[in-house]
Structures are given as C-alpha cells and as structure tokens.
mmCIF file of C-alpha atoms in Angstrom:
data_model
loop_
_atom_site.group_PDB
_atom_site.id
_atom_site.type_symbol
_atom_site.label_atom_id
_atom_site.label_comp_id
_atom_site.label_asym_id
_atom_site.label_seq_id
_atom_site.Cartn_x
_atom_site.Cartn_y
_atom_site.Cartn_z
ATOM 1 C CA MET A 1 4.926 -92.082 28.921
ATOM 2 C CA LYS A 2 5.073 -89.661 26.016
ATOM 3 C CA ASN A 3 2.068 -87.742 27.343
ATOM 4 C CA LYS A 4 3.769 -87.411 30.739
ATOM 5 C CA ASN A 5 6.922 -86.064 29.078
ATOM 6 C CA LYS A 6 4.894 -83.594 27.009
ATOM 7 C CA ASN A 7 3.020 -82.353 30.076
ATOM 8 C CA SER A 8 6.246 -81.988 32.045
ATOM 9 C CA ASP A 9 7.808 -80.052 29.169
ATOM 10 C CA LYS A 10 4.793 -77.745 28.941
ATOM 11 C CA ASN A 11 4.962 -77.093 32.676
ATOM 12 C CA LYS A 12 8.674 -76.365 32.325
ATOM 13 C CA TYR A 13 7.998 -73.857 29.520
ATOM 14 C CA ARG A 14 5.265 -72.164 31.543
ATOM 15 C CA ILE A 15 7.568 -71.829 34.530
ATOM 16 C CA CYS A 16 10.262 -70.253 32.339
ATOM 17 C CA SER A 17 7.758 -67.815 30.813
ATOM 18 C CA ALA A 18 6.446 -66.886 34.262
ATOM 19 C CA ALA A 19 10.010 -66.371 35.519
ATOM 20 C CA VAL A 20 10.864 -64.057 32.599
ATOM 21 C CA PHE A 21 7.625 -62.122 33.117
ATOM 22 C CA ILE A 22 8.368 -61.674 36.823
ATOM 23 C CA LEU A 23 11.910 -60.501 36.036
ATOM 24 C CA CYS A 24 10.545 -57.905 33.594
ATOM 25 C CA ILE A 25 8.068 -56.655 36.210
ATOM 26 C CA LEU A 26 10.825 -56.424 38.823
ATOM 27 C CA LEU A 27 13.005 -54.514 36.362
ATOM 28 C CA LEU A 28 10.179 -52.046 35.682
ATOM 29 C CA ILE A 29 9.590 -51.601 39.414
ATOM 30 C CA PHE A 30 13.303 -50.921 39.945
ATOM 31 C CA LEU A 31 13.491 -48.433 37.046
ATOM 32 C CA GLU A 32 10.302 -46.674 38.150
ATOM 33 C CA ALA A 33 11.689 -46.271 41.665
ATOM 34 C CA ASN A 34 15.004 -44.947 40.296
ATOM 35 C CA LYS A 35 13.858 -43.312 37.051
ATOM 36 C CA TYR A 36 15.813 -40.107 37.689
ATOM 37 C CA LYS A 37 19.014 -41.963 38.510
ATOM 38 C CA TYR A 38 18.703 -44.265 35.470
ATOM 39 C CA SER A 39 16.924 -41.864 33.145
ATOM 40 C CA TYR A 40 19.308 -42.610 30.271
ATOM 41 C CA ILE A 41 18.699 -46.381 30.362
ATOM 42 C CA THR A 42 14.982 -45.837 30.890
ATOM 43 C CA GLY A 43 14.809 -43.579 27.831
ATOM 44 C CA ILE A 44 16.509 -46.212 25.667
ATOM 45 C CA LEU A 45 14.126 -48.942 26.832
ATOM 46 C CA VAL A 46 11.029 -46.777 26.327
ATOM 47 C CA ARG A 47 12.050 -45.743 22.819
ATOM 48 C CA SER A 48 12.870 -49.387 22.021
ATOM 49 C CA ALA A 49 9.412 -50.498 23.176
ATOM 50 C CA ILE A 50 7.727 -47.859 20.994
ATOM 51 C CA TYR A 51 9.803 -48.812 17.960
ATOM 52 C CA ALA A 52 9.038 -52.476 18.637
ATOM 53 C CA LEU A 53 5.307 -51.737 18.426
ATOM 54 C CA VAL A 54 5.697 -49.811 15.163
ATOM 55 C CA ALA A 55 8.000 -52.511 13.723
ATOM 56 C CA VAL A 56 5.528 -55.287 14.554
ATOM 57 C CA SER A 57 2.704 -53.293 12.948
ATOM 58 C CA MET A 58 4.872 -52.774 9.856
ATOM 59 C CA ASN A 59 5.666 -56.484 9.817
ATOM 60 C CA LEU A 60 1.943 -57.210 9.747
ATOM 61 C CA VAL A 61 1.793 -55.557 6.319
ATOM 62 C CA THR A 62 5.248 -56.359 4.955
ATOM 63 C CA GLY A 63 6.052 -59.728 6.497
ATOM 64 C CA PHE A 64 2.657 -61.366 6.850
ATOM 65 C CA THR A 65 0.650 -59.835 3.979
ATOM 66 C CA GLY A 66 3.460 -59.221 1.510
ATOM 67 C CA LEU A 67 2.783 -55.508 0.937
ATOM 68 C CA PHE A 68 5.884 -53.326 0.733
ATOM 69 C CA SER A 69 4.680 -50.166 2.495
ATOM 70 C CA LEU A 70 6.939 -47.270 3.506
ATOM 71 C CA GLY A 71 4.379 -44.899 4.970
ATOM 72 C CA GLN A 72 5.027 -45.567 8.661
ATOM 73 C CA ALA A 73 6.487 -42.113 9.401
ATOM 74 C CA GLY A 74 3.374 -40.435 7.989
ATOM 75 C CA PHE A 75 0.975 -42.497 10.100
ATOM 76 C CA MET A 76 3.147 -41.955 13.159
ATOM 77 C CA ALA A 77 2.969 -38.203 12.512
ATOM 78 C CA ILE A 78 -0.839 -38.357 12.338
ATOM 79 C CA GLY A 79 -1.050 -40.205 15.642
ATOM 80 C CA ALA A 80 1.558 -37.992 17.310
ATOM 81 C CA TYR A 81 -0.079 -34.694 16.332
ATOM 82 C CA THR A 82 -3.523 -35.984 17.293
ATOM 83 C CA VAL A 83 -2.265 -36.916 20.754
ATOM 84 C CA GLY A 84 -0.333 -33.657 21.092
ATOM 85 C CA ILE A 85 -3.264 -31.445 20.136
ATOM 86 C CA LEU A 86 -5.714 -33.271 22.412
ATOM 87 C CA THR A 87 -3.514 -33.652 25.521
ATOM 88 C CA ILE A 88 -1.743 -30.280 25.853
ATOM 89 C CA PRO A 89 -3.316 -28.608 28.915
ATOM 90 C CA VAL A 90 -5.769 -25.878 27.916
ATOM 91 C CA ALA A 91 -4.036 -23.337 30.177
ATOM 92 C CA GLN A 92 -0.697 -23.895 28.397
ATOM 93 C CA ARG A 93 -1.976 -23.696 24.829
ATOM 94 C CA PRO A 94 -1.533 -19.917 24.430
ATOM 95 C CA ALA A 95 2.182 -20.417 25.196
ATOM 96 C CA VAL A 96 2.371 -23.108 22.485
ATOM 97 C CA TYR A 97 0.403 -21.271 19.778
ATOM 98 C CA TYR A 98 2.003 -17.911 20.541
ATOM 99 C CA MET A 99 2.864 -17.001 16.934
ATOM 100 C CA ASN A 100 -0.359 -17.474 14.964
ATOM 101 C CA GLY A 101 -2.937 -18.185 17.648
ATOM 102 C CA ILE A 102 -5.068 -21.292 18.024
ATOM 103 C CA SER A 103 -8.184 -22.344 16.147
ATOM 104 C CA PRO A 104 -11.438 -22.057 18.134
ATOM 105 C CA VAL A 105 -12.246 -25.626 17.075
ATOM 106 C CA ILE A 106 -9.467 -27.122 19.205
ATOM 107 C CA GLU A 107 -9.031 -24.336 21.733
ATOM 108 C CA LYS A 108 -11.054 -26.071 24.470
ATOM 109 C CA MET A 109 -10.826 -29.610 23.107
ATOM 110 C CA TYR A 110 -9.141 -31.922 25.614
ATOM 111 C CA MET A 111 -8.924 -35.687 26.195
ATOM 112 C CA PRO A 112 -7.140 -37.890 28.724
ATOM 113 C CA PHE A 113 -4.019 -39.473 27.261
ATOM 114 C CA TRP A 114 -5.497 -42.972 26.828
ATOM 115 C CA ALA A 115 -8.469 -41.618 24.848
ATOM 116 C CA ALA A 116 -6.187 -39.368 22.793
ATOM 117 C CA ILE A 117 -3.932 -42.332 21.922
ATOM 118 C CA ILE A 118 -6.923 -44.335 20.694
ATOM 119 C CA ALA A 119 -8.163 -41.299 18.752
ATOM 120 C CA GLY A 120 -4.727 -40.946 17.130
ATOM 121 C CA GLY A 121 -4.805 -44.587 16.065
ATOM 122 C CA ILE A 122 -8.331 -44.249 14.672
ATOM 123 C CA PHE A 123 -7.462 -41.095 12.737
ATOM 124 C CA ALA A 124 -4.358 -42.787 11.267
ATOM 125 C CA ALA A 125 -6.469 -45.820 10.310
ATOM 126 C CA PHE A 126 -9.050 -43.540 8.668
ATOM 127 C CA CYS A 127 -6.373 -41.849 6.557
ATOM 128 C CA ALA A 128 -4.968 -45.283 5.669
ATOM 129 C CA ALA A 129 -8.410 -46.428 4.526
ATOM 130 C CA LEU A 130 -8.689 -43.417 2.218
ATOM 131 C CA ILE A 131 -5.193 -43.661 0.780
ATOM 132 C CA GLY A 132 -5.429 -47.441 0.507
ATOM 133 C CA ILE A 133 -8.245 -47.317 -2.058
ATOM 134 C CA PRO A 134 -5.997 -46.133 -4.916
ATOM 135 C CA VAL A 135 -2.594 -47.174 -3.553
ATOM 136 C CA LEU A 136 -3.209 -50.839 -2.730
ATOM 137 C CA ARG A 137 -3.926 -51.615 -6.366
ATOM 138 C CA LEU A 138 -0.200 -51.147 -6.926
ATOM 139 C CA LYS A 139 2.391 -53.824 -6.234
ATOM 140 C CA SER A 140 5.969 -54.193 -5.062
ATOM 141 C CA ASP A 141 8.201 -51.125 -5.587
ATOM 142 C CA TYR A 142 5.356 -49.011 -6.931
ATOM 143 C CA LEU A 143 3.424 -49.475 -3.689
ATOM 144 C CA ALA A 144 6.538 -48.560 -1.680
ATOM 145 C CA ILE A 145 7.063 -45.365 -3.694
ATOM 146 C CA ALA A 146 3.396 -44.385 -3.402
ATOM 147 C CA THR A 147 3.263 -44.876 0.389
ATOM 148 C CA LEU A 148 6.599 -43.105 0.800
ATOM 149 C CA GLY A 149 5.224 -40.154 -1.162
ATOM 150 C CA PHE A 150 2.118 -40.171 1.016
ATOM 151 C CA SER A 151 4.324 -39.978 4.110
ATOM 152 C CA GLU A 152 6.089 -36.897 2.759
ATOM 153 C CA ILE A 153 2.763 -35.309 1.786
ATOM 154 C CA ILE A 154 1.519 -35.733 5.348
ATOM 155 C CA ARG A 155 4.678 -34.137 6.732
ATOM 156 C CA ALA A 156 4.433 -31.193 4.344
ATOM 157 C CA PHE A 157 0.719 -30.856 5.088
ATOM 158 C CA ILE A 158 1.383 -30.658 8.837
ATOM 159 C CA ALA A 159 4.016 -27.939 8.388
ATOM 160 C CA SER A 160 1.951 -25.892 5.900
ATOM 161 C CA PRO A 161 1.039 -22.298 6.895
ATOM 162 C CA GLN A 162 -2.645 -23.045 6.278
ATOM 163 C CA LEU A 163 -2.688 -25.288 9.355
ATOM 164 C CA ASN A 164 -0.698 -23.011 11.654
ATOM 165 C CA LYS A 165 -3.639 -22.600 14.022
ATOM 166 C CA ILE A 166 -4.064 -26.357 14.368
ATOM 167 C CA THR A 167 -0.633 -27.990 14.036
ATOM 168 C CA ASN A 168 1.350 -24.803 14.837
ATOM 169 C CA GLY A 169 3.123 -25.178 11.495
ATOM 170 C CA SER A 170 6.897 -25.420 11.517
ATOM 171 C CA TYR A 171 7.039 -24.437 15.214
ATOM 172 C CA GLY A 172 5.639 -27.794 16.233
ATOM 173 C CA LEU A 173 3.971 -28.749 19.494
ATOM 174 C CA LYS A 174 5.479 -28.671 22.961
ATOM 175 C CA ASN A 175 4.361 -29.172 26.573
ATOM 176 C CA ILE A 176 2.902 -32.566 25.644
ATOM 177 C CA PRO A 177 2.341 -34.377 28.966
ATOM 178 C CA SER A 178 4.290 -37.548 29.569
ATOM 179 C CA PHE A 179 3.098 -40.878 30.959
ATOM 180 C CA PRO A 180 2.200 -41.191 34.623
ATOM 181 C CA ASN A 181 4.638 -44.127 35.003
ATOM 182 C CA LEU A 182 6.658 -46.722 33.100
ATOM 183 C CA TYR A 183 4.034 -49.421 33.605
ATOM 184 C CA THR A 184 1.633 -47.481 31.407
ATOM 185 C CA ILE A 185 3.787 -47.178 28.312
ATOM 186 C CA PHE A 186 5.179 -50.717 28.482
ATOM 187 C CA GLY A 187 1.702 -52.052 29.211
ATOM 188 C CA ILE A 188 0.213 -50.272 26.182
ATOM 189 C CA CYS A 189 2.985 -51.578 23.908
ATOM 190 C CA ALA A 190 2.613 -55.120 25.262
ATOM 191 C CA VAL A 191 -1.173 -55.134 24.835
ATOM 192 C CA CYS A 192 -0.971 -53.773 21.272
ATOM 193 C CA ILE A 193 1.672 -56.342 20.254
ATOM 194 C CA ALA A 194 -0.400 -59.114 21.855
ATOM 195 C CA LEU A 195 -3.448 -58.021 19.830
ATOM 196 C CA ILE A 196 -1.396 -58.121 16.627
ATOM 197 C CA VAL A 197 -0.159 -61.629 17.498
ATOM 198 C CA LEU A 198 -3.744 -62.783 18.113
ATOM 199 C CA LEU A 199 -4.743 -61.349 14.733
ATOM 200 C CA ILE A 200 -1.846 -63.119 12.989
ATOM 201 C CA ASN A 201 -2.828 -66.448 14.558
ATOM 202 C CA SER A 202 -6.508 -66.025 13.665
ATOM 203 C CA SER A 203 -8.284 -66.910 10.428
ATOM 204 C CA TYR A 204 -7.601 -63.372 9.177
ATOM 205 C CA GLY A 205 -3.894 -63.930 9.727
ATOM 206 C CA ARG A 206 -4.028 -67.121 7.668
ATOM 207 C CA VAL A 207 -5.677 -65.176 4.863
ATOM 208 C CA PHE A 208 -2.924 -62.546 5.045
ATOM 209 C CA LYS A 209 -0.280 -65.272 4.782
ATOM 210 C CA ALA A 210 -2.090 -66.855 1.833
ATOM 211 C CA ILE A 211 -2.006 -63.515 -0.001
ATOM 212 C CA ARG A 212 1.693 -63.195 0.799
ATOM 213 C CA GLU A 213 2.519 -66.640 -0.558
ATOM 214 C CA ASP A 214 0.530 -66.502 -3.808
ATOM 215 C CA GLU A 215 -2.055 -63.870 -4.696
ATOM 216 C CA THR A 216 -3.308 -65.811 -7.712
ATOM 217 C CA ALA A 217 -3.912 -68.974 -5.710
ATOM 218 C CA ALA A 218 -5.549 -66.992 -2.903
ATOM 219 C CA GLN A 219 -7.883 -65.296 -5.354
ATOM 220 C CA ALA A 220 -8.708 -68.654 -6.938
ATOM 221 C CA MET A 221 -9.777 -69.875 -3.482
ATOM 222 C CA GLY A 222 -12.319 -67.042 -3.286
ATOM 223 C CA ILE A 223 -10.329 -64.541 -1.209
ATOM 224 C CA ASN A 224 -11.114 -60.900 -1.927
ATOM 225 C CA LEU A 225 -7.588 -59.552 -2.331
ATOM 226 C CA PHE A 226 -8.387 -55.849 -2.065
ATOM 227 C CA LYS A 227 -10.605 -56.324 0.996
ATOM 228 C CA TYR A 228 -7.964 -58.132 3.024
ATOM 229 C CA LYS A 229 -5.098 -55.965 1.809
ATOM 230 C CA GLU A 230 -7.072 -52.914 2.888
ATOM 231 C CA LEU A 231 -7.860 -54.542 6.231
ATOM 232 C CA SER A 232 -4.208 -55.363 6.904
ATOM 233 C CA PHE A 233 -3.127 -51.869 5.847
ATOM 234 C CA VAL A 234 -5.708 -50.152 8.058
ATOM 235 C CA ILE A 235 -4.982 -52.286 11.134
ATOM 236 C CA SER A 236 -1.247 -51.747 10.728
ATOM 237 C CA SER A 237 -1.778 -47.992 10.417
ATOM 238 C CA PHE A 238 -3.965 -47.988 13.528
ATOM 239 C CA PHE A 239 -1.188 -49.442 15.679
ATOM 240 C CA THR A 240 1.409 -47.271 13.926
ATOM 241 C CA GLY A 241 -0.655 -44.208 14.874
ATOM 242 C CA ILE A 242 -0.708 -45.427 18.474
ATOM 243 C CA GLY A 243 3.079 -45.785 18.314
ATOM 244 C CA GLY A 244 3.346 -42.208 17.036
ATOM 245 C CA GLY A 245 1.193 -40.975 19.908
ATOM 246 C CA LEU A 246 3.377 -42.815 22.417
ATOM 247 C CA LEU A 247 6.475 -41.277 20.829
ATOM 248 C CA ALA A 248 4.978 -37.781 21.137
ATOM 249 C CA MET A 249 4.282 -38.293 24.837
ATOM 250 C CA PHE A 250 7.772 -39.693 25.358
ATOM 251 C CA MET A 251 9.514 -36.788 23.601
ATOM 252 C CA GLY A 252 7.306 -34.025 25.019
ATOM 253 C CA SER A 253 7.702 -31.851 21.923
ATOM 254 C CA ILE A 254 7.429 -32.679 18.221
ATOM 255 C CA ASP A 255 7.566 -30.997 14.840
ATOM 256 C CA SER A 256 7.359 -32.109 11.227
ATOM 257 C CA LYS A 257 11.106 -32.882 11.092
ATOM 258 C CA THR A 258 10.618 -35.591 13.710
ATOM 259 C CA PHE A 259 8.850 -37.758 11.134
ATOM 260 C CA GLN A 260 11.197 -37.631 8.176
ATOM 261 C CA ILE A 261 11.855 -40.505 5.776
ATOM 262 C CA ALA A 262 14.784 -41.589 7.957
ATOM 263 C CA LEU A 263 12.299 -42.686 10.639
ATOM 264 C CA THR A 264 10.621 -45.082 8.188
ATOM 265 C CA TYR A 265 14.027 -46.443 7.182
ATOM 266 C CA ASP A 266 14.872 -47.044 10.846
ATOM 267 C CA ILE A 267 11.679 -49.060 11.322
ATOM 268 C CA LEU A 268 12.345 -50.984 8.095
ATOM 269 C CA LEU A 269 15.878 -51.727 9.309
ATOM 270 C CA ILE A 270 14.465 -53.164 12.530
ATOM 271 C CA VAL A 271 12.037 -55.386 10.605
ATOM 272 C CA VAL A 272 14.675 -56.659 8.166
ATOM 273 C CA LEU A 273 17.333 -57.222 10.833
ATOM 274 C CA GLY A 274 14.925 -59.029 13.144
ATOM 275 C CA GLY A 275 13.354 -61.097 10.384
ATOM 276 C CA ILE A 276 10.574 -60.325 7.928
ATOM 277 C CA GLY A 277 7.598 -62.344 9.124
ATOM 278 C CA SER A 278 8.706 -62.691 12.760
ATOM 279 C CA VAL A 279 7.099 -60.767 15.612
ATOM 280 C CA THR A 280 9.833 -61.870 18.008
ATOM 281 C CA GLY A 281 12.457 -60.708 15.525
ATOM 282 C CA SER A 282 10.910 -57.231 15.290
ATOM 283 C CA ILE A 283 10.895 -56.852 19.069
ATOM 284 C CA LEU A 284 14.458 -58.122 19.382
ATOM 285 C CA GLY A 285 15.641 -55.926 16.496
ATOM 286 C CA ALA A 286 14.069 -52.811 18.018
ATOM 287 C CA PHE A 287 15.931 -53.234 21.310
ATOM 288 C CA LEU A 288 19.224 -54.206 19.647
ATOM 289 C CA ILE A 289 19.299 -51.330 17.153
ATOM 290 C CA THR A 290 18.068 -48.622 19.531
ATOM 291 C CA SER A 291 20.415 -49.621 22.336
ATOM 292 C CA GLY A 292 23.318 -50.311 19.957
ATOM 293 C CA ARG A 293 23.262 -46.774 18.590
ATOM 294 C CA GLU A 294 23.417 -45.339 22.080
ATOM 295 C CA TRP A 295 26.048 -47.668 23.508
ATOM 296 C CA LEU A 296 28.424 -46.924 20.628
ATOM 297 C CA ARG A 297 28.502 -43.203 21.347
ATOM 298 C CA PHE A 298 32.003 -43.397 22.830
ATOM 299 C CA PHE A 299 33.277 -43.690 19.239
ATOM 300 C CA ASP A 300 32.098 -40.097 18.670
ATOM 301 C CA GLU A 301 34.367 -38.754 21.398
ATOM 302 C CA PRO A 302 38.106 -38.019 20.862
ATOM 303 C CA LEU A 303 40.415 -40.744 22.128
ATOM 304 C CA THR A 304 43.997 -40.219 23.289
ATOM 305 C CA LEU A 305 46.338 -43.146 23.948
ATOM 306 C CA ALA A 306 49.851 -42.470 25.317
ATOM 307 C CA GLY A 307 49.532 -38.835 24.273
ATOM 308 C CA ILE A 308 48.553 -39.749 20.687
ATOM 309 C CA ASN A 309 45.185 -38.697 19.327
ATOM 310 C CA ILE A 310 43.358 -41.490 17.499
ATOM 311 C CA PRO A 311 42.086 -39.746 14.337
ATOM 312 C CA LEU A 312 39.190 -42.176 13.730
ATOM 313 C CA PHE A 313 37.431 -41.315 16.991
ATOM 314 C CA ARG A 314 35.392 -38.262 16.051
ATOM 315 C CA ALA A 315 31.783 -37.193 15.565
ATOM 316 C CA GLY A 316 30.008 -39.540 13.157
ATOM 317 C CA PHE A 317 32.372 -42.510 13.542
ATOM 318 C CA ARG A 318 29.772 -44.223 15.718
ATOM 319 C CA MET A 319 27.458 -44.691 12.716
ATOM 320 C CA VAL A 320 30.326 -46.154 10.683
ATOM 321 C CA ILE A 321 30.915 -48.836 13.312
ATOM 322 C CA PHE A 322 27.162 -49.370 13.638
ATOM 323 C CA SER A 323 26.818 -49.867 9.868
ATOM 324 C CA ILE A 324 29.709 -52.346 9.796
ATOM 325 C CA LEU A 325 28.109 -54.369 12.577
ATOM 326 C CA LEU A 326 24.784 -54.384 10.712
ATOM 327 C CA MET A 327 26.519 -55.589 7.552
ATOM 328 C CA ALA A 328 28.177 -58.400 9.508
ATOM 329 C CA VAL A 329 24.846 -59.489 10.986
ATOM 330 C CA VAL A 330 23.149 -59.449 7.574
ATOM 331 C CA LEU A 331 25.987 -61.509 6.042
ATOM 332 C CA PHE A 332 25.632 -64.240 8.666
ATOM 333 C CA TYR A 333 21.833 -63.994 9.020
ATOM 334 C CA ARG A 334 20.542 -63.252 5.548
ATOM 335 C CA LYS A 335 16.909 -63.728 6.586
ATOM 336 C CA GLY A 336 17.353 -61.727 9.766
ATOM 337 C CA ILE A 337 18.146 -62.851 13.267
ATOM 338 C CA MET A 338 14.912 -64.841 13.643
ATOM 339 C CA GLY A 339 14.034 -65.321 9.974
ATOM 340 C CA THR A 340 10.353 -66.283 9.881
ATOM 341 C CA ASN A 341 10.550 -68.116 13.218
ATOM 342 C CA GLU A 342 9.230 -67.124 16.617
ATOM 343 C CA PHE A 343 10.828 -67.579 20.011
ATOM 344 C CA SER A 344 10.122 -70.965 21.577
ATOM 345 C CA TRP A 345 11.314 -72.461 24.842
ATOM 346 C CA GLU A 346 11.247 -75.870 23.184
ATOM 347 C CA VAL A 347 13.871 -74.759 20.671
ATOM 348 C CA VAL A 348 16.046 -73.319 23.447
ATOM 349 C CA PHE A 349 15.942 -76.509 25.520
ATOM 350 C CA ASN A 350 16.525 -78.721 22.479
ATOM 351 C CA LEU A 351 19.566 -76.626 21.612
ATOM 352 C CA PHE A 352 21.063 -77.195 25.056
ATOM 353 C CA LYS A 353 20.233 -80.895 24.866
ATOM 354 C CA LYS A 354 22.089 -81.216 21.555
ATOM 355 C CA ARG A 355 25.133 -79.441 22.968
ATOM 356 C CA ASN A 356 25.151 -81.619 26.063
ATOM 357 C CA SER A 357 24.767 -84.803 24.042
ATOM 358 C CA ALA A 358 27.560 -83.698 21.687
ATOM 359 C CA GLY A 359 29.814 -82.964 24.657
ATOM 360 C CA ALA A 360 29.040 -86.307 26.227
ATOM 361 C CA GLY A 361 29.667 -88.083 22.926
ATOM 362 C CA SER A 362 33.085 -86.444 22.506
ATOM 363 C CA GLY A 363 34.145 -87.718 25.921
ATOM 364 C CA ARG A 364 33.372 -91.367 25.221
ATOM 365 C CA SER A 365 36.110 -93.937 24.890
ATOM 366 C CA ASP A 366 36.653 -95.882 21.701
ATOM 367 C CA ILE A 367 37.045 -99.094 23.731
ATOM 368 C CA PRO A 368 33.789 -101.085 23.530
ATOM 369 C CA ASP A 369 31.844 -102.034 26.603
ATOM 370 C CA ASN A 370 32.915 -105.564 27.629
ATOM 371 C CA HIS A 371 29.638 -106.171 29.424
ATOM 372 C CA SER A 372 27.622 -105.970 26.207
ATOM 373 C CA ASP A 373 27.340 -108.683 23.575
ATOM 374 C CA ASP A 374 28.193 -106.196 20.816
ATOM 375 C CA GLY A 375 31.377 -105.194 22.607
ATOM 376 C CA VAL A 376 32.482 -108.797 23.085
ATOM 377 C CA GLN A 377 31.759 -109.626 19.462
ATOM 378 C CA ARG A 378 33.793 -106.636 18.264
ATOM 379 C CA ILE A 379 36.778 -107.698 20.400
ATOM 380 C CA LEU A 380 36.658 -111.237 18.972
ATOM 381 C CA ASN A 381 36.457 -109.892 15.428
ATOM 382 C CA ASP A 382 39.461 -107.648 16.022
ATOM 383 C CA ARG A 383 41.500 -110.597 17.355
ATOM 384 C CA GLU A 384 40.636 -112.799 14.370
ATOM 385 C CA ALA A 385 41.681 -110.018 12.015
#
C-alpha cells in the first residue's frame, strides 16, 4: 500500500513539473511572438535569467564550498569582453575602434556567438586558475578583499590605454549582436544551471560541502583542500564568464563601468536573499530583485493628489522603498527565502494537506460520536461526574 502511495505521489510530482515546464515554454513562445510589444517585460526576464546563472555560480563557491569570493564582476567582464571582441561583425569593427584603431591580431578574428560564449567562459576560468593559486590560501574576509581587488584590477586593466586597440579602452564595445531568439538565452541559462546542479549532487559536490562544514575534518579524511577549492573557484568563474557574455549580448554595448563593484554586490544580494546554499533560492532571488527594482519605478515619478504634491515621490525614492522591503524580508527570513532548502513538490503538497487538516479540525464539534465506544464511555463518565 505504501509503495502504491509513493508511486502515485511521484507521478503527481512529475505531472506538476511537466505542467510548469509546458507553461514556461508557452510563455516564451508568446513573448517571442510579441517581443516588440512586450519588450520591457522581456528585458526584465532576460536580465533576471542571466543574474540567476551568475548567482547560482557564485553560490557554488560561497554557499556550497564556503569560500567568500567577491570577484564576480571581474569574471563577468572577462567573459563579456571576450564575447564582444569575437562576435562584432568584421565590417563594423572600424566604426567601433574609430579612435585608436584595432589590433591586427583581432582584426579578422570572428566566432559564432555560441563558440564565443564558451571561449569567454574558458578565458574567465583560466584567469581564475591563475589568481586562485595565491588567493585561495586566504580565508574569510581576506579572501573577499583579495577577490574584490582582483575584480577592480580587471576593470582598470580593460580600460587602460595600453589595451585601446583590443578592448577600445574607456570607449567600450558596441554593435555586439544579440541572440537570435529568446529560446537561445533561456536555454543556455537553463543548461548551465542544470550542469551546476548535477555537479553539486555528484561526489565533487559532496566534497565541496565537506570543506564548507569543517575544513579540518575534511583534510583529516584525505581531501586535498587546495585542489577542490581551486576546482570550485574555476568552475564558478567559468559559468560567471558565460553569464558576462550573455549580458554583453543582451545589452549590445559595454564598457568598464558596466562591471563595477555594485554589480558584485547585486549578485551577492541575490544569493543572500534567496538563501546561501540553495540553487532554487538564487533563481527566485534573481527574478524577485530584478523585477522588484523595475516595478517600483513609479515611486521615482512626482505624485499629485487633490492638487497637492507628495514630496516623497521623487527620483531615488524607489531605492528607499526597495531597501525597506529587503530589510523586512531579511528580518522575517534570516537565512534567506529558501535557506539551504530546495524547491520540492512534496513540501508544497504537504503544506496544503496540513492546512486542510487544520481547517477540518477547527470545524469539528466537541460532542463525541455516539456510535463509537469511546464516545459512549465519555458520555457516561460525564453523567457520573
């Protein structure tokens, strides 16, 4: 009987997952067919998907390995500039590098967008492998400061005059081709997140979690701490570089100011709000924060009620409201919205079952059932009393 119930529950969960997947596909089909009419909503969803990928890759290091890294903006910049340099049409490059010219090394170099995105991820992972050798020997706040400094070094390096003929210096890159359709960008993000989830659930993921819980115990069990820290750092940077490349193709033009420290803080905010150590939380946090900032824009516009101007409604008030809402969420969910948990249909159905049972229990009468022996006995006891 129990096996039948378990099988029926599993089938129910699969049906729900399939239904959600079909709804997402239908939504993408609708947005792709009306992308000019709903360009604003489409832009929010695309940016949210990109940030979700970067947040999940950051969570791989911070939440599952226990390394406090703040170098995401730097690795995103590496991936973005790699994709931009390799995908700008050759005929349009003179219009991009019009100030200082273009280096002969990259003048004719061109790749399709999918190859350029992979190349951007590989280049970011290569830089992470080099910087990880000295940096990953640090711990806690020192590691955060070192990776944050590396991010700023990368940004300054990109904007330096010595690289004007490659990165176009402070002028940045423009005319970066966009994606052929919405299915491509959402498909890339979904595949990358799925690969990270598979890694977390593998034996490597268990090693990462062991390092997070207790480095001394993990080392005593024969785990090479530096090897697996480096591996986690490099893999995270690879997917972060892919996220940077996707962001470059989404924006169409980038410069060094696009990848300031504030971008890293935004990704960290998504991870913390969603739950450190939760992939589902990172995805949920990315969509909530990105969409929340946009939907609160009406607070930045002047408001007049009955001929009276409301002084609070002005430029910048949106971020005040947004910060207050974030503080409220953190107060009620100190470990984030999901904590260290992942989404599960079983939890959802059990929650509804508890509510239904509680509602049914509150509607019961205090009079015992006369058809039961216990009810009869209770009536007799009450009469004797």
